[in-house]
Short mmCIF file of C-alpha atoms and ligand atoms in Angstrom, two decimals:
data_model
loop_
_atom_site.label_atom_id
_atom_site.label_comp_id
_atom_site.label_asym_id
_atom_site.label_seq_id
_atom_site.Cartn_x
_atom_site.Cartn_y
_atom_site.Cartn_z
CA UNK A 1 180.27 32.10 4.69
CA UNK A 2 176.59 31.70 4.46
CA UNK A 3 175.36 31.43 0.94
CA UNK A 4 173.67 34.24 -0.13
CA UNK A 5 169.81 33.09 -0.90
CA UNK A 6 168.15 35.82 -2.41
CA UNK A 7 165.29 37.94 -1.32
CA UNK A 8 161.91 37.92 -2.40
CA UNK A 9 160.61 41.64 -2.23
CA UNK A 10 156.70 42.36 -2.12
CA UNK A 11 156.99 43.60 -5.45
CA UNK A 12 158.46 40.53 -6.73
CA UNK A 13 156.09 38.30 -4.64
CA UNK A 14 152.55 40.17 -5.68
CA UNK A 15 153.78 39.62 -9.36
CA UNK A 16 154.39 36.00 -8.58
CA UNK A 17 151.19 35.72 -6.42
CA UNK A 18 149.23 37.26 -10.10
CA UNK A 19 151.09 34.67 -12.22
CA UNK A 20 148.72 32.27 -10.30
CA UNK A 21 145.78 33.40 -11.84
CA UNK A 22 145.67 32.85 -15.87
CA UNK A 23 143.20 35.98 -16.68
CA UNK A 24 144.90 38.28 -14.17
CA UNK A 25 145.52 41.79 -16.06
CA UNK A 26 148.15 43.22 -14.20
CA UNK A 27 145.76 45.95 -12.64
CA UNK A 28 145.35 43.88 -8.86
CA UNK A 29 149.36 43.66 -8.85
CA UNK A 30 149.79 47.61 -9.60
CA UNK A 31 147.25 48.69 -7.02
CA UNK A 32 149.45 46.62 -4.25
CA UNK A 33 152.42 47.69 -5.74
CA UNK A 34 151.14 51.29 -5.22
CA UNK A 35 150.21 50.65 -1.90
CA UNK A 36 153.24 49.21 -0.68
CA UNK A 37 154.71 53.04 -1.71
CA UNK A 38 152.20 54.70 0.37
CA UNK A 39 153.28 52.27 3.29
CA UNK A 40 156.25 53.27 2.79
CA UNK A 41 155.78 56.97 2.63
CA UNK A 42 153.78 56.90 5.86
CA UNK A 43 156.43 54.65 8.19
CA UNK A 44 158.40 57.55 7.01
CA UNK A 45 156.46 59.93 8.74
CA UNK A 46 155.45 57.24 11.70
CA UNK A 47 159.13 57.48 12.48
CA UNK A 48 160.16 61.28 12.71
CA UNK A 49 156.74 61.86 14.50
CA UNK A 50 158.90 60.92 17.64
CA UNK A 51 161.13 63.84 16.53
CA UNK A 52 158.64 66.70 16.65
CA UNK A 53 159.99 68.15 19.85
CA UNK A 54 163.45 67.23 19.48
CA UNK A 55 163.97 68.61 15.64
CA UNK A 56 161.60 71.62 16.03
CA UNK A 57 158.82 73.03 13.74
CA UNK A 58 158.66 76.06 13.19
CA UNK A 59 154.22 77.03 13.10
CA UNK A 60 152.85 74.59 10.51
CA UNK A 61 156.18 74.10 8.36
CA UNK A 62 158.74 71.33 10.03
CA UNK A 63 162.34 71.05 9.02
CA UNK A 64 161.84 68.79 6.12
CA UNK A 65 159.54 71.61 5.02
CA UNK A 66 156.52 69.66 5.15
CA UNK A 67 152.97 71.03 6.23
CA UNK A 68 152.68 69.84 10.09
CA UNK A 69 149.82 67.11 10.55
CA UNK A 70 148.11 64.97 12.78
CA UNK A 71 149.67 61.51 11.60
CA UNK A 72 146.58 59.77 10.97
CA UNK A 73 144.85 62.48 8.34
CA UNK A 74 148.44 62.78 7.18
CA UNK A 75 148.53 59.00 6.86
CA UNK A 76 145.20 59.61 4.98
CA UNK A 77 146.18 62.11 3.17
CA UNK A 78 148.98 60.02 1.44
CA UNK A 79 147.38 56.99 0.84
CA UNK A 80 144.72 58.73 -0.86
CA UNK A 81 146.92 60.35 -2.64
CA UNK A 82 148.72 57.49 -3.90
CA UNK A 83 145.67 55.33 -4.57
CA UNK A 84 143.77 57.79 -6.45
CA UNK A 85 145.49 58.00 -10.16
CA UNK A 86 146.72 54.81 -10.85
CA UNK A 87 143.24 53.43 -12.95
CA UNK A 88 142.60 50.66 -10.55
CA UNK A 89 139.69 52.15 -7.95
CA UNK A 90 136.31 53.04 -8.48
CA UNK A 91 136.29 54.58 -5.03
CA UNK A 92 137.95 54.62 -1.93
CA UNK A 93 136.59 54.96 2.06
CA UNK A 94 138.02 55.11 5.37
CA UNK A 95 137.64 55.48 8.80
CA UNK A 96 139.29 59.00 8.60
CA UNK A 97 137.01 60.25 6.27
CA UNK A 98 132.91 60.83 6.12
CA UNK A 99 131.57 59.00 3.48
CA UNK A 100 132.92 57.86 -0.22
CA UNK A 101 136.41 59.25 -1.18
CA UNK A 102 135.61 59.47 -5.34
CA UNK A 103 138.06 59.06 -7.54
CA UNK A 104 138.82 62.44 -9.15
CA UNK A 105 137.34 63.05 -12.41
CA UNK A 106 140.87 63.33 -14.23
CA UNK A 107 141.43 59.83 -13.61
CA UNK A 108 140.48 57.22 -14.77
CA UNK A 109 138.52 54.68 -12.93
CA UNK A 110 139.19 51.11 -12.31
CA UNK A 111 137.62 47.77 -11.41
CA UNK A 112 138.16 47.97 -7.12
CA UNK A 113 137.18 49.29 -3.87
CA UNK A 114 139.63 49.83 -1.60
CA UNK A 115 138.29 51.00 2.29
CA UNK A 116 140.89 51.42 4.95
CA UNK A 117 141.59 52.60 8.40
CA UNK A 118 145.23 54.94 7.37
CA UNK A 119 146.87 54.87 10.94
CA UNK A 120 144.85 52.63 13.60
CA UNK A 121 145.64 52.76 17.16
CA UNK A 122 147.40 56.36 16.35
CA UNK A 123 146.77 57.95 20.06
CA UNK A 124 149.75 55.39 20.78
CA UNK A 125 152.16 57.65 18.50
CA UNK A 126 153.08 59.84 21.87
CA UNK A 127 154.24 56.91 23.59
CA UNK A 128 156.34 54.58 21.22
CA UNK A 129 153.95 51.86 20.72
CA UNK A 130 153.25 49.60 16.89
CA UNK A 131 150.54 51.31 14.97
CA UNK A 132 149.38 50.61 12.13
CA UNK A 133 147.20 50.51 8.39
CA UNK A 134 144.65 48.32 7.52
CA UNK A 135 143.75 47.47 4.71
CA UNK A 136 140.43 45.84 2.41
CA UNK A 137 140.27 45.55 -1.38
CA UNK A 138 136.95 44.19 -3.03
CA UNK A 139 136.27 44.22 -6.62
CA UNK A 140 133.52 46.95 -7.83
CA UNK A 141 129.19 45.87 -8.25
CA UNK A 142 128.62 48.75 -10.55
CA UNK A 143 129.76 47.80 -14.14
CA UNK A 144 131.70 51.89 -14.80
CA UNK A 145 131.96 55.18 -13.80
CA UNK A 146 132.25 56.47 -10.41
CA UNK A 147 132.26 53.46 -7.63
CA UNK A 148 128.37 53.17 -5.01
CA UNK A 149 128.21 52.81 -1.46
CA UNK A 150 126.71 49.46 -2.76
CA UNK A 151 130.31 48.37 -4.23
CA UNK A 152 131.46 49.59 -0.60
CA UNK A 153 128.86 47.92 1.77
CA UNK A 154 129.53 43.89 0.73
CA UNK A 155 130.22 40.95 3.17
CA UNK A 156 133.97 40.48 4.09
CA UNK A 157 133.43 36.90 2.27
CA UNK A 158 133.30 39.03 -1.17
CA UNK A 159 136.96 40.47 -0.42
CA UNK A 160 139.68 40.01 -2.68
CA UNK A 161 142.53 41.14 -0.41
CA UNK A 162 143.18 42.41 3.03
CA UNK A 163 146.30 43.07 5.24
CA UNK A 164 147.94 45.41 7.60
CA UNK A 165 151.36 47.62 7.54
CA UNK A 166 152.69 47.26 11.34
CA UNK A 167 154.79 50.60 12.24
CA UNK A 168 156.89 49.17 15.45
CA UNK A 169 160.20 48.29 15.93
CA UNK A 170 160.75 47.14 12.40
CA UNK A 171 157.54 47.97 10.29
CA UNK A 172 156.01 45.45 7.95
CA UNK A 173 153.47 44.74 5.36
CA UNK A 174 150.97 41.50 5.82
CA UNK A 175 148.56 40.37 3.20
CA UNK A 176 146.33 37.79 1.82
CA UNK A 177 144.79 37.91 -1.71
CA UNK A 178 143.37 34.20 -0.65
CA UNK A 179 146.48 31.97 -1.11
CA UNK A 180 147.88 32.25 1.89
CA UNK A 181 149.27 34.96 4.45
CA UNK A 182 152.81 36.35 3.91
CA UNK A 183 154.89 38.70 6.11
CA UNK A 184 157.25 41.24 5.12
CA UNK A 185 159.88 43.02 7.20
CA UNK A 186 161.41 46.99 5.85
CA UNK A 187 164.47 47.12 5.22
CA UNK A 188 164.94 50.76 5.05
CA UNK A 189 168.76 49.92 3.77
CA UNK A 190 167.14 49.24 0.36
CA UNK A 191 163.92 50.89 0.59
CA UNK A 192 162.02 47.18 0.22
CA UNK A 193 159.22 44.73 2.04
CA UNK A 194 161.32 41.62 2.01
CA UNK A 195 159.23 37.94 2.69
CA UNK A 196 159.98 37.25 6.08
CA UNK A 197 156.91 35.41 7.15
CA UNK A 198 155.74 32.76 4.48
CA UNK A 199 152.40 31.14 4.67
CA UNK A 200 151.70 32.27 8.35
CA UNK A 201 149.44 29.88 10.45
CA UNK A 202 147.82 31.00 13.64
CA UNK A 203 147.69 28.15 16.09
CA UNK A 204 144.31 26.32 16.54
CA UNK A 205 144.92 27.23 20.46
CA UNK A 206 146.76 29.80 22.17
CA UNK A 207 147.71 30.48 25.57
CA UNK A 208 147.32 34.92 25.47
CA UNK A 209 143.28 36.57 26.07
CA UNK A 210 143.57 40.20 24.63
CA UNK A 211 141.18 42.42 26.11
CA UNK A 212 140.75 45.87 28.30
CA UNK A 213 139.75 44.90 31.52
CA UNK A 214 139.31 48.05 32.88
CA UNK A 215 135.83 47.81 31.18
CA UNK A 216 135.10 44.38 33.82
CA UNK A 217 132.11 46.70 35.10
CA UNK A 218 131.08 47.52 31.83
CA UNK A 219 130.92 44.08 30.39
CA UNK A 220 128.04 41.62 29.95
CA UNK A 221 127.20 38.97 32.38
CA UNK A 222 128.50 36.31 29.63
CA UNK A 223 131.72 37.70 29.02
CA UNK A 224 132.70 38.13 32.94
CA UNK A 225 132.07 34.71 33.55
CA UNK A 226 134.36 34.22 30.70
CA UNK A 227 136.86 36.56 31.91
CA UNK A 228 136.31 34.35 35.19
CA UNK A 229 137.20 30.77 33.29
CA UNK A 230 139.88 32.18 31.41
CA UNK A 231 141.78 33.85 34.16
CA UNK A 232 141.17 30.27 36.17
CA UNK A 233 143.46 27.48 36.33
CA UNK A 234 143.57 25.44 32.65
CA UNK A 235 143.68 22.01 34.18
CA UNK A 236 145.61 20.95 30.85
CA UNK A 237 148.30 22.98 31.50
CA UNK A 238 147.86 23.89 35.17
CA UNK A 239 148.10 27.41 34.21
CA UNK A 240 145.83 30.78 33.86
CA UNK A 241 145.64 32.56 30.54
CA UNK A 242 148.36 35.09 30.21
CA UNK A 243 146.60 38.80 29.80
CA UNK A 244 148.36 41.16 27.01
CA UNK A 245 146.60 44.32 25.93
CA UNK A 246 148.55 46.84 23.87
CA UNK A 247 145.32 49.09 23.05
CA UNK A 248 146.58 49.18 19.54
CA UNK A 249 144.48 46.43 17.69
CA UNK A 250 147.02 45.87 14.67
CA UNK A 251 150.11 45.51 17.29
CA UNK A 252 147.58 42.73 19.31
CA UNK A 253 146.18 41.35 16.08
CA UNK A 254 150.01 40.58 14.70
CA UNK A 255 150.73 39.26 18.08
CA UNK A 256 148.50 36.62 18.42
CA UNK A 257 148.57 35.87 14.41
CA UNK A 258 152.01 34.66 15.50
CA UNK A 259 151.69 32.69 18.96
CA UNK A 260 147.99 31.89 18.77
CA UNK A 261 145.31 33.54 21.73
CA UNK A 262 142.04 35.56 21.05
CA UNK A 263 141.57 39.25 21.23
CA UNK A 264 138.10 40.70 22.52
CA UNK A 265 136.13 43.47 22.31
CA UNK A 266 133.23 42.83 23.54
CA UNK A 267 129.72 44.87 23.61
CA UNK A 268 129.77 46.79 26.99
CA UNK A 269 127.61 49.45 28.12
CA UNK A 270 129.65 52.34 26.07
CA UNK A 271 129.59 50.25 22.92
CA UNK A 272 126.18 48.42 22.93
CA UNK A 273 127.72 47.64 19.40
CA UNK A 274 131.33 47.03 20.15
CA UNK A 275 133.75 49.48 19.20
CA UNK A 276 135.37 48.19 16.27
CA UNK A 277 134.66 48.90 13.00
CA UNK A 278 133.38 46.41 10.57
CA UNK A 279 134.62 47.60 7.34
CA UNK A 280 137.86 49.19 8.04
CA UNK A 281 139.44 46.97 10.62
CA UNK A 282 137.00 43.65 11.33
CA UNK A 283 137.32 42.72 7.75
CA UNK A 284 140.17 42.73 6.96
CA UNK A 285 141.57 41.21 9.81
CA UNK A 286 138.79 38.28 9.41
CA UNK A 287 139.85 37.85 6.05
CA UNK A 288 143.71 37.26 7.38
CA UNK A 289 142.70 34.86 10.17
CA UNK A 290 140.55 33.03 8.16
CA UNK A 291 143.13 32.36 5.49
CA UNK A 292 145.79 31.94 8.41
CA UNK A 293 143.49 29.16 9.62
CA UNK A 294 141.80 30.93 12.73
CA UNK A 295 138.52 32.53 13.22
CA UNK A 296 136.67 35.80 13.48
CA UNK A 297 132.96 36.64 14.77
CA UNK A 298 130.87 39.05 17.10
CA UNK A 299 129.79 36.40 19.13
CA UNK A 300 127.39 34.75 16.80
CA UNK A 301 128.02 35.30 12.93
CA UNK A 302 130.93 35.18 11.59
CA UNK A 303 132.60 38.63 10.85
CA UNK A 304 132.87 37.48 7.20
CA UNK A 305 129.11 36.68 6.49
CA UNK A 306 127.78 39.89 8.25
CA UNK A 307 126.12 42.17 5.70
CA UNK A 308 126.83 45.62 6.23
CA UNK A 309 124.50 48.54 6.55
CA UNK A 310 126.02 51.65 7.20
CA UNK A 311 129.86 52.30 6.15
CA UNK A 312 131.09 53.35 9.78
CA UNK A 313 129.12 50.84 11.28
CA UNK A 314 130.91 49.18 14.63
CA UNK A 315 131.05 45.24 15.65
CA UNK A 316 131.84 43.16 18.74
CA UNK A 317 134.89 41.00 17.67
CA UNK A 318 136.46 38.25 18.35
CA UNK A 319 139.19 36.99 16.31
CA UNK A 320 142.30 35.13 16.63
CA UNK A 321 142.80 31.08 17.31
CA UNK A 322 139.77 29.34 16.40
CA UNK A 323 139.53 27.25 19.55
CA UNK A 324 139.89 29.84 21.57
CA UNK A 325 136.99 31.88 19.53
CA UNK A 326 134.70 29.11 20.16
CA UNK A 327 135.36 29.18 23.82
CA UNK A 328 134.39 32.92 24.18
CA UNK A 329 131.52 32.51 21.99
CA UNK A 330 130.07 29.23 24.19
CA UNK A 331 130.31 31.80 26.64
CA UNK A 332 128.27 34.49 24.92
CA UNK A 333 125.38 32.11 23.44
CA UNK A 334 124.79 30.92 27.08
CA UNK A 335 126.50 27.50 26.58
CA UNK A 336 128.76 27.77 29.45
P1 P6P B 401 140.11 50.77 24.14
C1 P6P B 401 142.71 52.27 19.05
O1 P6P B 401 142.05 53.47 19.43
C2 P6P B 401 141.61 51.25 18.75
O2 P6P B 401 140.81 51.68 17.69
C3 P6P B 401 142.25 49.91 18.41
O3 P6P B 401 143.47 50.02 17.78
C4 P6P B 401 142.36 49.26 19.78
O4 P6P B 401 142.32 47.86 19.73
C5 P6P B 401 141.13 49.81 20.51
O5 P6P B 401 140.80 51.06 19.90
C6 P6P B 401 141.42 50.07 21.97
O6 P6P B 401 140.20 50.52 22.54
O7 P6P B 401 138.65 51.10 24.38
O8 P6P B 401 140.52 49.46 24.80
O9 P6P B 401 141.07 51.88 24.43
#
């Protein structure tokens, strides 16, 4: 009989994580505590979306008599909602809404920013494959009142924690508030994240490239000779690259967090600025990799020390193993 170990829920482990720091107040721990609900709310609805034609809606009203959505403004919608009264944001932002979300005037405000894309890679919904939240949590400029576009626009490096909610087979919940990465896996039996991934690493090399080909034509001269060298026989292992593109970056991100391998997306001539965006899903994820001992950039800074200048504003990224980062960006500075 296998001795029962415990379980350490996300709850639990955020409370531990705070315990870490001396002058924590508390508020940091609530506001992920509050968004592991929201997570949890919206997997909800990621999962019966694959019902809509079997259970029937009637008009706008399904069976569970909730107002029909599209998932992502519905995902929005929720995690807005949850976010917005608990005292710890100044503002809010994401890439499903035009500029600052305030915080409304019968709350009160607190001492973060909090800028998110609610359900990334959602066109995937139809078709069964991992979607998912990200998330990126800075601590506010302005000294009160309603948060600026100021507290919104800061480097990555100023972040205080980032992470992702993966909706797939099994959805979970990975974060970083600096000390590490951790994992957690639903277990809708008892409604909780448990740790299932402690202290993820990403290796310093992989053997995956994750990018959309069909764009070869589209693509700089650097990055097809790269695509060239990478799809070439490695000499040290007398193999090719393997290709895997899932089109949904938090499902490709999570993928190679795990095995190691890079994930590209290039500037090409329909995204002279990549396609990405900086604050809502670059960020974060460089924040993650960074902590899980890989590396992020666009080629030539690092996706960390880019200052932004525009909310929505898009990035070329690269992200995942660091070795294999520097290999693609050798290619794009002209060094191979
Ligand atoms: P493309 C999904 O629409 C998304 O924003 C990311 O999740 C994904 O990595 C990327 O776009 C896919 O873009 O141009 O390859 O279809």
């Amino acid at each position: 009989m296998q001795q029962f170990k415990g379980f350490m829920t996300l709850s639990r482990h955020i409370m531990e994580q705070e315990r870490k720091y001396p002058k924590a107040t508390g508020e940091f721990s609530s506001l992920l505590s509050d968004l592991a609900v929201a997570a949890k709310i919206v997997g909800r609805s990621v999962n019966k979306a694959g019902l809509v034609d079997v259970i029937g809606f009637t008009g706008d009203e399904n069976i569970f008599g909730e107002e029909v959505k599209k998932l992502d403004i519905l995902a929005n919608e929720t995690i807005v909602r949850t976010l917005d009264h608990g005292g710890h944001l100044c503002v809010m932002a994401s890439e499903e809404s035009n500029g600052l979300i305030k915080i409304p005037p019968e709350h009160p405000k607190g001492n973060y920013v909090f800028l998110f894309d609610p359900l990334d890679g959602s066109s995937n919904i139809d078709v069964n494959v991992s979607i998912g939240t990200i998330f990126s949590i800075f601590r506010r400029i302005s000294k009160e009142g309603d948060g600026t576009l100021q507290d919104c626009l800061q480097p990555g490096f100023y972040q205080v924690a980032a992470g992702y909610v993966l909706y797939g087979s099994s959805s979970m919940f990975v974060y970083s508030t600096g000390q590490g990465v951790h994992g957690f896996t639903y277990d809708p039996g008892i409604g909780e994240f448990l740790l299932s991934n402690e202290n993820m690493t990403v290796p310093d090399r992989g053997k995956i490239f994750s990018m959309n080909t069909g764009y070869l034509n589209f693509w700089p001269d650097e990055i097809r000779r790269y695509y060239d060298y990478i799809t070439s026989v490695d000499p040290a292992t007398n193999r090719p690259y393997s290709l895997r593109y899932i089109g949904s970056l938090v499902a490709d991100f999570h993928r190679n967090l795990l095995y190691g391998g890079v994930f590209i997306y290039p500037p090409d001539k329909k995204h002279p600025n990549g396609k990405l965006r900086l604050m809502y899903e670059a960020n974060p994820l460089a924040f993650l990799v960074e902590k899980a001992g890989g590396a992020a950039s666009d080629g030539f800074t690092p996706i960390l020390q880019k200052q932004p200048v525009d909310i929505d504003q898009e990035t070329p990224l690269i992200i995942g193993s660091k070795e294999d980062v520097a290999v693609v960006e050798d290619f794009l500075r002209g060094k191979k």
